[in-house]
mmCIF file of C-alpha atoms in Angstrom:
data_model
loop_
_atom_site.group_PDB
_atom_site.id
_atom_site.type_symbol
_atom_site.label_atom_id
_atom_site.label_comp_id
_atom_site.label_asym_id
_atom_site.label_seq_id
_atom_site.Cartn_x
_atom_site.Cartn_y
_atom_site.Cartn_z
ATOM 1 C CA UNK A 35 -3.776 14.861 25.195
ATOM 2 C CA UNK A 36 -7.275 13.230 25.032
ATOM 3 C CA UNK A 37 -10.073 15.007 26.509
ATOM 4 C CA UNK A 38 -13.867 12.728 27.279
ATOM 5 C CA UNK A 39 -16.139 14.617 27.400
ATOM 6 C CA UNK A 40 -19.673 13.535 29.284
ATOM 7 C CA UNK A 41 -22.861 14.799 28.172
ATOM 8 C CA UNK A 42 -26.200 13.782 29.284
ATOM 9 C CA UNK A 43 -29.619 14.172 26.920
ATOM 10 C CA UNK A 44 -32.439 15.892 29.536
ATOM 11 C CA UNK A 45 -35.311 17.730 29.268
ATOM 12 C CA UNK A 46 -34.847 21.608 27.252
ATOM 13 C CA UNK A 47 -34.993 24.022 30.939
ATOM 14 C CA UNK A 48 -36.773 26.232 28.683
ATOM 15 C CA UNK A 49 -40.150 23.443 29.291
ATOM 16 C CA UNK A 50 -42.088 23.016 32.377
ATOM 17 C CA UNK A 51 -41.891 19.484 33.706
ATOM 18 C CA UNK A 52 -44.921 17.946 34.913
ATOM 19 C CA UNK A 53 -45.558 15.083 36.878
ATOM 20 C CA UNK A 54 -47.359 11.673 35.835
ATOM 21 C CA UNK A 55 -50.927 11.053 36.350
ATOM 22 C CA UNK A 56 -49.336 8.065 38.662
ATOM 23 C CA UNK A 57 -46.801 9.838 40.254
ATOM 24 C CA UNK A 58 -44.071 7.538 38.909
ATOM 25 C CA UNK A 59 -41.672 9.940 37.136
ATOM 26 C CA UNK A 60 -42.029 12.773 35.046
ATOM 27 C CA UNK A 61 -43.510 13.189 31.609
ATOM 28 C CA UNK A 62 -41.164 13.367 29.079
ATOM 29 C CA UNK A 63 -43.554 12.118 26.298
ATOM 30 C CA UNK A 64 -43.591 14.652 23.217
ATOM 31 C CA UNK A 65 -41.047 16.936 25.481
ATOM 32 C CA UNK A 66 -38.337 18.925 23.701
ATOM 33 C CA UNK A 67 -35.070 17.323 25.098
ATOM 34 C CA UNK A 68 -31.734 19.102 24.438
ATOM 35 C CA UNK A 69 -27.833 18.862 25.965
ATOM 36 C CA UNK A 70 -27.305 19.457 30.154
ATOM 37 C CA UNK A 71 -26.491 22.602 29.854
ATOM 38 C CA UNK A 72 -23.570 22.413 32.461
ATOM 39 C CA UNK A 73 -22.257 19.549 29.513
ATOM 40 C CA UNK A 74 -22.366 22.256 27.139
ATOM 41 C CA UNK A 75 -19.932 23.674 28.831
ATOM 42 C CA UNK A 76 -17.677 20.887 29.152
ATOM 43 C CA UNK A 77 -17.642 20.330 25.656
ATOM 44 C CA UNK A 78 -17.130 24.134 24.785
ATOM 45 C CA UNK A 79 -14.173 24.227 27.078
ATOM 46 C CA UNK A 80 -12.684 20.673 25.873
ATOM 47 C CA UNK A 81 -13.072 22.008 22.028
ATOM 48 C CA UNK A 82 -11.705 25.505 23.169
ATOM 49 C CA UNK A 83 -8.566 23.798 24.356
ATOM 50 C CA UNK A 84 -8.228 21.225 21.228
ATOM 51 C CA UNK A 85 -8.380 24.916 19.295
ATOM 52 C CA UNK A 86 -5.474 25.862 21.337
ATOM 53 C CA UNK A 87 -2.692 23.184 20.602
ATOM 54 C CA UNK A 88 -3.325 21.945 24.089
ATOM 55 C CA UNK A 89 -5.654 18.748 23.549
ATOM 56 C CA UNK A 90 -5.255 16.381 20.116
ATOM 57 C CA UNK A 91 -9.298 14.989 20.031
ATOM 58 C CA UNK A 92 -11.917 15.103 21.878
ATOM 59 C CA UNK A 93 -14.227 11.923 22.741
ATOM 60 C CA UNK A 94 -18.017 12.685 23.702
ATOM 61 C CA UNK A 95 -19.962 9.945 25.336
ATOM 62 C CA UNK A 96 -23.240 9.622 26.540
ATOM 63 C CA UNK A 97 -25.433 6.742 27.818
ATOM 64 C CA UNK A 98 -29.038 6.103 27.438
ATOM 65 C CA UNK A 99 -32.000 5.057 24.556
ATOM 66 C CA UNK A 100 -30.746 5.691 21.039
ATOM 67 C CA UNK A 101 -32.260 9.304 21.006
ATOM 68 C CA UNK A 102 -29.704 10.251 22.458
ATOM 69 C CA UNK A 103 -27.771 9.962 19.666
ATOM 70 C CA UNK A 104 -29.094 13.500 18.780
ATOM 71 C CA UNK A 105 -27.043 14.822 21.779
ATOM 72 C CA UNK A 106 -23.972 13.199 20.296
ATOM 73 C CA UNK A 107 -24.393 14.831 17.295
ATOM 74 C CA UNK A 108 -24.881 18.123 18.806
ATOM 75 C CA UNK A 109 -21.581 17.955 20.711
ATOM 76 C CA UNK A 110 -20.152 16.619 17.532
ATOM 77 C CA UNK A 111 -21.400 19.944 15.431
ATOM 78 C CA UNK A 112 -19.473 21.831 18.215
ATOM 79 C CA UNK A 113 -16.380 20.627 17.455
ATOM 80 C CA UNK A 114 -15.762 17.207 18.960
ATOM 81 C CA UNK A 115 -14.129 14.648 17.180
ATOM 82 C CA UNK A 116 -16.307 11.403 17.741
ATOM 83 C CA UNK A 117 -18.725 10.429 19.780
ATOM 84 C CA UNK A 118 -19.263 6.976 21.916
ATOM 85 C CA UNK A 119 -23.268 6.201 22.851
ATOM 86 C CA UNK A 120 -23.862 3.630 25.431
ATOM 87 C CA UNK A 121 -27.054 2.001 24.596
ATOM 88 C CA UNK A 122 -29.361 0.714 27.165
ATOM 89 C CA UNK A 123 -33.157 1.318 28.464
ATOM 90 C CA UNK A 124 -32.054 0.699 32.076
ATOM 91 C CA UNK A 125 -32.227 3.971 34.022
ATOM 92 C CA UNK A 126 -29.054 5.031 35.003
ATOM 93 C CA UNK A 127 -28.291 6.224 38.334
ATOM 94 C CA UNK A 128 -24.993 8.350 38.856
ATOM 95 C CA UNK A 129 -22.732 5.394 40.560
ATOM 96 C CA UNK A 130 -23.549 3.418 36.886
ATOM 97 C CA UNK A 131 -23.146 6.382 35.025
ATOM 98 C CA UNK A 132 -19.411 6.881 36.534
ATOM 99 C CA UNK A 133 -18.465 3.179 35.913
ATOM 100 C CA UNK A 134 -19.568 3.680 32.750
ATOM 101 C CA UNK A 135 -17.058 6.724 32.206
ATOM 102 C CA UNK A 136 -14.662 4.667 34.066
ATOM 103 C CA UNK A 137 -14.629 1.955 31.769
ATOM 104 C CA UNK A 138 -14.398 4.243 28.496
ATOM 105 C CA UNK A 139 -11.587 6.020 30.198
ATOM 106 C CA UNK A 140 -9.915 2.895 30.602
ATOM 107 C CA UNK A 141 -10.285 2.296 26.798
ATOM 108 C CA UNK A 142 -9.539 5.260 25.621
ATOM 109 C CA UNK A 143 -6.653 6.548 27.907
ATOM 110 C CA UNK A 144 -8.225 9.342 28.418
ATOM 111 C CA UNK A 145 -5.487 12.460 30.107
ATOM 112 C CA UNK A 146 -8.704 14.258 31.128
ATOM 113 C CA UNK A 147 -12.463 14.158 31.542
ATOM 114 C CA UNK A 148 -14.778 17.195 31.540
ATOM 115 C CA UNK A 149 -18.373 16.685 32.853
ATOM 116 C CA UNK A 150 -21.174 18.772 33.605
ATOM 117 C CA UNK A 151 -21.379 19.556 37.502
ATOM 118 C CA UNK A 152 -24.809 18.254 37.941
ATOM 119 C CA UNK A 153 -27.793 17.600 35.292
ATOM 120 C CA UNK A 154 -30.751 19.446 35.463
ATOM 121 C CA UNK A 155 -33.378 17.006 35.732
ATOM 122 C CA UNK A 156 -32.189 15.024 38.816
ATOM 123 C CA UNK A 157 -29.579 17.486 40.532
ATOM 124 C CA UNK A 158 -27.342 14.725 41.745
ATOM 125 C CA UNK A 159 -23.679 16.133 41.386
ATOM 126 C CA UNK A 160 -22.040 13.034 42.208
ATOM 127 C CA UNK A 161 -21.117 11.559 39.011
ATOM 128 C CA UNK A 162 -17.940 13.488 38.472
ATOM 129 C CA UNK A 163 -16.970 12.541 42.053
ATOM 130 C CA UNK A 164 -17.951 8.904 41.968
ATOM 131 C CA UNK A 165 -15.599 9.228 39.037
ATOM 132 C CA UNK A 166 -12.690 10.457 40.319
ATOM 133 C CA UNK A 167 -12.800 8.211 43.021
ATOM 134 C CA UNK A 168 -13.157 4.842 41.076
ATOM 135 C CA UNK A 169 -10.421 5.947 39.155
ATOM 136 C CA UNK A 170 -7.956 7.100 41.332
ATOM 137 C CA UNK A 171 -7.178 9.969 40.224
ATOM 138 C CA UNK A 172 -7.363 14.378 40.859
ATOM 139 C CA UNK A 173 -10.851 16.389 40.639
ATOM 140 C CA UNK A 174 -11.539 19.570 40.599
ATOM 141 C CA UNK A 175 -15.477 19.985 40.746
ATOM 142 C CA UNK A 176 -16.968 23.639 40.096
ATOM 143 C CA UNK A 177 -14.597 24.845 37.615
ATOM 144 C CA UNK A 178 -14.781 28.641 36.970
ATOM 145 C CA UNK A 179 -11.752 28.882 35.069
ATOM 146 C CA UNK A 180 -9.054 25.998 33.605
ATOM 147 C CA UNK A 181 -5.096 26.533 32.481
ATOM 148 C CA UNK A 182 -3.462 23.319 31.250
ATOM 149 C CA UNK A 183 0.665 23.862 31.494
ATOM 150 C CA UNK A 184 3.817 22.081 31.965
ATOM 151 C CA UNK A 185 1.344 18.674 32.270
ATOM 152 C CA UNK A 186 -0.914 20.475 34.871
ATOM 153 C CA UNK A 187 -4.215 21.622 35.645
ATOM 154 C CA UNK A 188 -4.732 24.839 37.252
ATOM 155 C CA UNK A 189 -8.562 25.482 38.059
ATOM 156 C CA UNK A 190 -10.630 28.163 39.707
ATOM 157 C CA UNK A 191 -13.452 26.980 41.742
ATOM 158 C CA UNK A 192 -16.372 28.743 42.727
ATOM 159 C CA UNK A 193 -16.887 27.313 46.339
ATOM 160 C CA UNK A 194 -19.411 28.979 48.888
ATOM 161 C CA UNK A 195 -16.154 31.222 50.370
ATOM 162 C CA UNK A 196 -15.329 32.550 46.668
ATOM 163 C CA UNK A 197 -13.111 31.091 44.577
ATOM 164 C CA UNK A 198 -10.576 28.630 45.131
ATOM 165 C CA UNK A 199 -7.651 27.902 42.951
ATOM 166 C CA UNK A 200 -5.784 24.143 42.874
ATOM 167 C CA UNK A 201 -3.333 22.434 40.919
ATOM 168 C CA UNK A 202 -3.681 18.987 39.844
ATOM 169 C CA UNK A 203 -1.874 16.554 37.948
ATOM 170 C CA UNK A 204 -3.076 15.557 35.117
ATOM 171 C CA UNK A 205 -5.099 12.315 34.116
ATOM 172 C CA UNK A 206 -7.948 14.358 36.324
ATOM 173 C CA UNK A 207 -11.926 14.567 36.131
ATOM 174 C CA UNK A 208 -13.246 18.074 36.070
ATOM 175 C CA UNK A 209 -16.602 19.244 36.175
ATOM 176 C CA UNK A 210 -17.798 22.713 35.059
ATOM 177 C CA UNK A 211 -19.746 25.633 36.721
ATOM 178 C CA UNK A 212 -22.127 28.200 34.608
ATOM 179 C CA UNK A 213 -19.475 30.599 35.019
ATOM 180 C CA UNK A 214 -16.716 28.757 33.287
ATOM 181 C CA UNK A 215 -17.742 30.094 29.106
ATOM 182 C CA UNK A 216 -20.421 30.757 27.133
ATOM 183 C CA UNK A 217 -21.276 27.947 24.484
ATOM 184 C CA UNK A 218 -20.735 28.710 20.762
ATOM 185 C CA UNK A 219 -24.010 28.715 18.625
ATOM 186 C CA UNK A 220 -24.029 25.491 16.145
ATOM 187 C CA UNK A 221 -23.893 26.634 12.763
ATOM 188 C CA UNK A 222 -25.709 24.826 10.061
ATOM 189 C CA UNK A 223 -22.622 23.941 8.025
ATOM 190 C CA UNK A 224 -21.209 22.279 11.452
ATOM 191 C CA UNK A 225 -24.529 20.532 12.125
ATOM 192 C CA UNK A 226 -23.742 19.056 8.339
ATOM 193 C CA UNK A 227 -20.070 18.273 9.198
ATOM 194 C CA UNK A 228 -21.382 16.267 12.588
ATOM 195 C CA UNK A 229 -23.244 13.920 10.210
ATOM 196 C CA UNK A 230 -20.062 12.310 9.139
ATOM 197 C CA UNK A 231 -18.197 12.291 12.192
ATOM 198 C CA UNK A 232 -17.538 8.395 13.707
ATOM 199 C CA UNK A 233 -20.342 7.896 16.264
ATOM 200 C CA UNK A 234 -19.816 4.515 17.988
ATOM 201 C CA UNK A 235 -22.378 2.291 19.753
ATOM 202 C CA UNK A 236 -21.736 -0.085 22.526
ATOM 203 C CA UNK A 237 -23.566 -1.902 24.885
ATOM 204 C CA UNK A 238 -22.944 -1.853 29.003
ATOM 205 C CA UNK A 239 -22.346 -5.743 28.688
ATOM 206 C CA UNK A 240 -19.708 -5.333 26.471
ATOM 207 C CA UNK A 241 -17.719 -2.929 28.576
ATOM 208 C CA UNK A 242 -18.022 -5.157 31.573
ATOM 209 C CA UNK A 243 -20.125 -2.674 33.656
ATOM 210 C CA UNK A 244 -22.891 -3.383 36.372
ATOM 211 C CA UNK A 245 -25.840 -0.656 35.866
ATOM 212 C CA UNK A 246 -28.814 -2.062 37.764
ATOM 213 C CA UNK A 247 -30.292 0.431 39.553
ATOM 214 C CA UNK A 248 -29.302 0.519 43.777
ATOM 215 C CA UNK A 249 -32.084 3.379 44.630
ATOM 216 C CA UNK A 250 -35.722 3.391 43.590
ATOM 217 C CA UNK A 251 -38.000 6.063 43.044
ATOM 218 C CA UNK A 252 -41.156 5.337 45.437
ATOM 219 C CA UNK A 253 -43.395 8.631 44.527
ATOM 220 C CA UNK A 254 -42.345 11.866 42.739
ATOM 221 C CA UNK A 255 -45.001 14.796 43.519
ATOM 222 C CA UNK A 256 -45.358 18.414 42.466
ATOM 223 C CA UNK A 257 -43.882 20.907 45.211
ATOM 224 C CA UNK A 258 -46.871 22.620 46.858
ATOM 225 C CA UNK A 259 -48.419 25.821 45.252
ATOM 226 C CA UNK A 260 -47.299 28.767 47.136
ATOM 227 C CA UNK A 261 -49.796 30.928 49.220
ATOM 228 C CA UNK A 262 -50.108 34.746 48.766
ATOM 229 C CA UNK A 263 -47.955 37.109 51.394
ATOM 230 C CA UNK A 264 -49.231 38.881 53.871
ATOM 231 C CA UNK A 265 -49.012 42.318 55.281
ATOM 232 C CA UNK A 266 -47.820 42.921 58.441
ATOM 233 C CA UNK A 267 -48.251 45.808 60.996
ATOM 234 C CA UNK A 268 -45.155 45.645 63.050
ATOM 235 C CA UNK A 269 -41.994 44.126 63.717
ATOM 236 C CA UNK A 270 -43.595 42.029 66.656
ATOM 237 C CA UNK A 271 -46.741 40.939 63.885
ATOM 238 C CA UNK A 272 -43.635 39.261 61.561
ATOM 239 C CA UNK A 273 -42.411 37.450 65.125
ATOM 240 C CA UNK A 274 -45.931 36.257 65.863
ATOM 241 C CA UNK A 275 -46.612 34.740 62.381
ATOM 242 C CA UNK A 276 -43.370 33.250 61.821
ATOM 243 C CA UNK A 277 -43.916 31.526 65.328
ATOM 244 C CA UNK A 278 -46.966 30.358 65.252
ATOM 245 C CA UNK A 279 -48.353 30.410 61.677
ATOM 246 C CA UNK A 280 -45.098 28.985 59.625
ATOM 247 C CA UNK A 281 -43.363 27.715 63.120
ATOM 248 C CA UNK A 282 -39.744 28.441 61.440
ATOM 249 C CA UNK A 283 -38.817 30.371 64.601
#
């Protein structure tokens, strides 16, 4: 069985993001990027089931500048067997981003593919969706737990009820939760190893794929600072405020 594996180069959530003097976009400029950290996941859970007899290689793909080659090579040093990078400057938007995996799954015949849930920077969660749906085939979204067996998936999802168990049929696209492992560390002798792994680069032209842009970004401002709390006498005091002072009552 071949496992892709998505993975998406963002800003480290260890940095503070701030916001352009023009309120275009965010400044990324001299930022530490690293791996979405819900694609982490995916590609600790697609190497943990290589390591178990269950999958035969593992494919990581990304798409973006050539930086993001780094990413690959990261995901590589985990224990993935190649890596794809889609080159292009054109900012991707989730619908492109899922034609884009469509496309490679389509090449590579791929039995499964783990993505993140949602990336940290824009919070979509649609990609794995959009996915599914262009390809025709099972999801399971919010994976807490996966079983492979007798050519099916079994996963656990964490759903606002509690958990929810399915069974699909396998090719399917799943995308993981926090909950579903806990990343190896990348050892120095596997960040040497990566170097020599097969990292392919292709251009969205040559896989046939549309990825201008359908939404655009008008203004992108800092939330609003938070004012200090209040004390309040009584029960009635609370009432009055949240009536007439935040009006959420």
């Amino acid at each position: 069985m071949k496992i892709l594996v998505a993975v998406k180069r963002v800003v480290d959530y260890n940095v503070k993001v701030r916001v352009k003097s023009d309120n275009t976009g965010v400044d990324i400029a001299n930022v530490k990027m690293s791996m979405n950290p819900f694609d982490e996941i995916a590609v600790e859970e697609a190497v943990r089931l290589k390591e178990a007899g269950i999958a035969t290689e593992v494919v990581v793909v990304t798409a973006g500048v050539a930086q993001c080659q780094e990413t690959l090579r990261t995901a590589l040093a985990i224990g993935a067997d190649r890596a794809i990078l889609v080159e292009t400057d054109t900012e991707l938007q989730p619908l492109a981003v899922a034609k884009i995996l469509k496309a490679l799954s389509d090449k590579e015949n791929a039995q499964m593919i783990i993505l993140g849930k949602q990336a940290i920077d824009d919070d979509s969660n649609q990609t794995g969706q959009m996915l599914a749906s262009l390809l025709d085939i099972p999801q399971a979204t919010f994976a807490s737990k996966v079983v492979i067996a007798d050519g099916k998936a079994t996963v656990t999802r964490e759903v606002d009820g509690g958990l929810e168990t399915i069974a699909l049929s396998l090719p399917a696209v799943i995308t993981t939760d926090l909950r579903l492992n806990e990343p190896r560390y990348v050892t120095l002798p596997n960040i040497m190893k990566a170097k020599k792994k097969t990292l392919e680069i292709v251009k969205p032209d040559e896989l046939g794929v549309d990825i201008a842009p359908r939404l655009k970004t008008l203004k992108v401002e800092e939330p609003p600072k938070r004012s200090a709390g209040v004390m309040v006498a009584d029960v009635a005091a609370l009432v009055e405020k949240l009536k007439n002072e935040a009006k959420v009552i």
